[in-house]
Coordinates of N, CA and C in Angstrom, one line a residue:
M1 N 39.2 20.8 -3.1 CA 39.2 21.6 -4.3 C 37.8 22.2 -4.5
R2 N 36.8 21.4 -4.3 CA 35.4 21.8 -4.5 C 35.1 22.9 -3.4
S3 N 35.5 22.8 -2.2 CA 35.2 23.8 -1.2 C 35.9 25.1 -1.5
R4 N 37.1 25.1 -2.1 CA 37.8 26.3 -2.5 C 37.0 27.0 -3.6
W5 N 36.5 26.2 -4.6 CA 35.7 26.8 -5.6 C 34.4 27.4 -5.1
L6 N 33.8 26.8 -4.1 CA 32.6 27.3 -3.5 C 32.8 28.6 -2.8
V7 N 33.9 28.6 -2.0 CA 34.3 29.9 -1.3 C 34.5 31.0 -2.3
M8 N 35.2 30.7 -3.3 CA 35.5 31.8 -4.3 C 34.3 32.3 -5.0
T9 N 33.4 31.3 -5.3 CA 32.1 31.7 -6.0 C 31.3 32.5 -5.0
L10 N 31.2 32.1 -3.8 CA 30.4 32.9 -2.8 C 31.0 34.3 -2.6
S11 N 32.3 34.4 -2.5 CA 33.0 35.6 -2.3 C 32.7 36.6 -3.5
G12 N 32.8 36.0 -4.7 CA 32.6 36.8 -5.9 C 31.1 37.3 -5.9
S13 N 30.2 36.5 -5.5 CA 28.8 36.9 -5.5 C 28.5 38.0 -4.5
L14 N 29.1 37.9 -3.3 CA 29.0 38.9 -2.3 C 29.6 40.2 -2.8
L15 N 30.7 40.2 -3.4 CA 31.3 41.4 -4.0 C 30.4 42.1 -5.0
L16 N 29.9 41.3 -5.9 CA 29.0 41.8 -6.9 C 27.7 42.4 -6.3
A17 N 27.2 41.7 -5.3 CA 26.0 42.2 -4.6 C 26.3 43.6 -3.9
A18 N 27.4 43.7 -3.3 CA 27.8 44.9 -2.6 C 28.0 46.0 -3.6
A19 N 28.6 45.7 -4.8 CA 28.8 46.7 -5.8 C 27.4 47.2 -6.3
F20 N 26.5 46.3 -6.6 CA 25.2 46.7 -7.1 C 24.4 47.5 -6.0
A21 N 24.5 47.2 -4.8 CA 23.9 47.9 -3.7 C 24.4 49.3 -3.6
A22 N 25.7 49.5 -3.7 CA 26.3 50.8 -3.7 C 25.9 51.6 -4.9
E23 N 25.8 51.0 -6.0 CA 25.4 51.7 -7.2 C 23.9 52.2 -7.1
A24 N 23.1 51.3 -6.5 CA 21.6 51.6 -6.4 C 21.4 52.8 -5.4
R25 N 22.3 53.0 -4.5 CA 22.1 54.1 -3.5 C 22.4 55.4 -4.2
G26 N 23.3 55.4 -5.2 CA 23.6 56.6 -5.9 C 24.6 57.5 -5.1
P27 N 24.9 58.6 -5.7 CA 26.0 59.4 -5.1 C 25.5 60.3 -4.0
W28 N 24.2 60.5 -3.8 CA 23.7 61.4 -2.8 C 22.6 60.8 -2.0
R29 N 22.7 60.9 -0.7 CA 21.7 60.4 0.2 C 21.1 61.6 1.0
A30 N 19.8 61.7 1.0 CA 19.2 62.8 1.8 C 19.3 62.4 3.3
S31 N 19.6 63.5 4.1 CA 19.6 63.3 5.5 C 19.3 64.6 6.2
E32 N 19.2 64.5 7.5 CA 18.9 65.8 8.3 C 20.0 66.8 8.2
D33 N 21.2 66.3 7.8 CA 22.3 67.2 7.7 C 22.4 68.0 6.4
N34 N 21.7 67.5 5.3 CA 21.8 68.1 4.0 C 20.5 68.4 3.4
T35 N 19.4 68.3 4.1 CA 18.1 68.5 3.5 C 17.3 69.5 4.3
R36 N 17.1 70.7 3.7 CA 16.3 71.7 4.4 C 14.8 71.2 4.6
G37 N 14.4 71.3 5.8 CA 13.0 70.9 6.1 C 12.9 69.4 6.4
W38 N 14.0 68.7 6.6 CA 14.0 67.3 6.9 C 13.0 66.9 8.1
Q39 N 13.0 67.8 9.1 CA 12.2 67.5 10.3 C 10.7 67.7 10.0
F40 N 10.4 68.3 8.9 CA 9.0 68.6 8.6 C 8.5 67.6 7.5
M41 N 9.3 66.6 7.1 CA 8.9 65.6 6.1 C 8.6 64.3 6.8
T42 N 7.7 63.6 6.1 CA 7.4 62.2 6.6 C 8.5 61.3 6.0
P43 N 8.6 60.1 6.6 CA 9.6 59.2 6.0 C 9.4 58.9 4.5
E44 N 8.2 58.8 4.1 CA 7.8 58.6 2.7 C 8.3 59.7 1.9
E45 N 8.0 61.0 2.4 CA 8.5 62.1 1.6 C 10.0 62.2 1.5
R46 N 10.7 61.8 2.5 CA 12.1 61.8 2.5 C 12.7 60.9 1.4
V47 N 12.1 59.7 1.3 CA 12.5 58.7 0.2 C 12.2 59.3 -1.1
E48 N 11.0 59.9 -1.3 CA 10.6 60.5 -2.6 C 11.5 61.6 -2.9
H49 N 11.8 62.5 -2.0 CA 12.7 63.6 -2.2 C 14.0 63.2 -2.7
Q50 N 14.6 62.2 -2.0 CA 15.9 61.7 -2.5 C 15.9 61.1 -3.9
A51 N 14.8 60.4 -4.2 CA 14.7 59.8 -5.5 C 14.6 60.9 -6.6
R52 N 13.8 61.9 -6.3 CA 13.6 63.0 -7.2 C 14.9 63.8 -7.5
V53 N 15.6 64.1 -6.4 CA 16.8 64.8 -6.6 C 17.8 64.0 -7.4
R54 N 17.9 62.7 -7.2 CA 18.8 61.9 -8.0 C 18.4 61.8 -9.5
G55 N 17.1 62.0 -9.8 CA 16.6 61.8 -11.1 C 16.7 63.0 -12.0
F56 N 17.0 64.2 -11.5 CA 17.0 65.4 -12.4 C 18.1 65.3 -13.4
K57 N 17.7 65.8 -14.6 CA 18.6 65.8 -15.8 C 19.0 67.2 -16.2
T58 N 18.2 68.2 -15.8 CA 18.6 69.6 -16.1 C 18.6 70.4 -14.8
L59 N 19.5 71.4 -14.9 CA 19.6 72.4 -13.8 C 18.3 73.1 -13.6
D60 N 17.6 73.5 -14.6 CA 16.3 74.2 -14.5 C 15.3 73.4 -13.7
E61 N 15.1 72.1 -14.1 CA 14.1 71.3 -13.4 C 14.5 71.1 -11.9
C62 N 15.8 71.0 -11.6 CA 16.2 70.8 -10.3 C 16.0 72.1 -9.5
R63 N 16.3 73.2 -10.0 CA 16.1 74.5 -9.3 C 14.6 74.7 -9.1
A64 N 13.7 74.4 -10.0 CA 12.3 74.6 -9.8 C 11.8 73.7 -8.7
Y65 N 12.2 72.5 -8.7 CA 11.8 71.6 -7.6 C 12.4 72.1 -6.2
K66 N 13.6 72.5 -6.2 CA 14.2 73.0 -5.0 C 13.5 74.2 -4.4
Q67 N 13.1 75.1 -5.3 CA 12.4 76.3 -4.9 C 11.0 75.9 -4.3
E68 N 10.3 75.0 -4.9 CA 9.0 74.6 -4.5 C 9.1 73.8 -3.1
H69 N 10.1 72.9 -3.1 CA 10.4 72.2 -1.8 C 10.7 73.1 -0.7
H70 N 11.5 74.1 -0.9 CA 11.8 75.1 0.2 C 10.6 75.9 0.6
R71 N 9.8 76.3 -0.4 CA 8.5 77.0 -0.1 C 7.6 76.2 0.8
L72 N 7.5 74.9 0.4 CA 6.6 74.0 1.2 C 7.1 73.8 2.6
M73 N 8.4 73.6 2.8 CA 9.0 73.3 4.1 C 8.9 74.6 4.9
E74 N 9.1 75.8 4.3 CA 9.0 77.0 5.1 C 7.5 77.2 5.6
Q75 N 6.6 76.8 4.8 CA 5.1 76.8 5.2 C 4.9 75.9 6.3
R76 N 5.4 74.7 6.3 CA 5.3 73.7 7.4 C 5.9 74.2 8.6
A77 N 7.1 74.8 8.5 CA 7.8 75.3 9.7 C 7.0 76.4 10.3
K78 N 6.4 77.3 9.5 CA 5.6 78.4 10.0 C 4.3 77.9 10.8
E79 N 3.7 76.8 10.2 CA 2.5 76.2 10.8 C 2.8 75.6 12.2
K80 N 4.1 75.1 12.3 CA 4.5 74.5 13.6 C 5.1 75.5 14.5
G81 N 5.2 76.8 14.1 CA 5.8 77.8 14.9 C 7.3 77.6 15.0
S82 N 8.0 77.0 14.0 CA 9.4 76.8 14.1 C 10.1 77.6 13.0
A83 N 11.4 77.8 13.2 CA 12.2 78.5 12.2 C 12.8 77.5 11.3
M84 N 12.8 77.9 10.0 CA 13.4 77.0 9.0 C 14.9 77.2 9.0
P85 N 15.7 76.2 9.2 CA 17.1 76.3 9.2 C 17.6 76.8 7.9
S86 N 18.7 77.6 7.9 CA 19.2 78.2 6.7 C 20.5 77.4 6.3
G87 N 21.0 77.8 5.1 CA 22.2 77.1 4.6 C 21.9 75.8 4.1
G88 N 23.0 75.0 4.0 CA 22.9 73.6 3.5 C 23.5 73.5 2.2
R89 N 23.5 72.3 1.7 CA 24.1 71.9 0.4 C 23.2 72.3 -0.8
D90 N 23.8 72.7 -1.9 CA 23.1 73.0 -3.1 C 22.8 71.6 -3.8
I91 N 21.6 71.2 -3.8 CA 21.2 69.9 -4.3 C 21.3 69.9 -5.9
C92 N 21.5 71.0 -6.5 CA 21.5 71.1 -7.9 C 23.0 71.3 -8.4
A93 N 23.9 71.4 -7.5 CA 25.3 71.7 -7.9 C 25.9 70.7 -8.9
H94 N 25.5 69.5 -8.8 CA 26.0 68.5 -9.7 C 25.5 68.6 -11.2
L95 N 24.5 69.5 -11.4 CA 24.0 69.7 -12.7 C 24.6 71.0 -13.4
K96 N 25.3 71.8 -12.6 CA 25.9 73.0 -13.2 C 27.1 72.6 -14.1
P97 N 27.2 73.4 -15.2 CA 28.3 73.1 -16.1 C 29.6 73.4 -15.5
A98 N 30.6 72.5 -15.7 CA 32.0 72.8 -15.2 C 32.6 73.9 -16.0
N99 N 33.4 74.7 -15.2 CA 34.1 75.8 -15.9 C 35.5 75.4 -16.3

């Protein structure tokens, strides 16, 4: 009986830990597939970028950051003689009002 209780307690704890870990990651993860200029960012900048994008509360602040980020990445690409990839996901879309 005690071993069954222990297994149930451990299982519950693992489920809670997994739920909190998933919540901590948030809904969006920056990656080379969805972040313009990924190849021109340091690992630390990538982490900071992801945290900033997750933290925006208004569409205007998100758009201002996005514009500055793209300007900086285009500058880095030019310095390295590379072309900046176009397209990608709108990182501010989640802040647009629903119609």
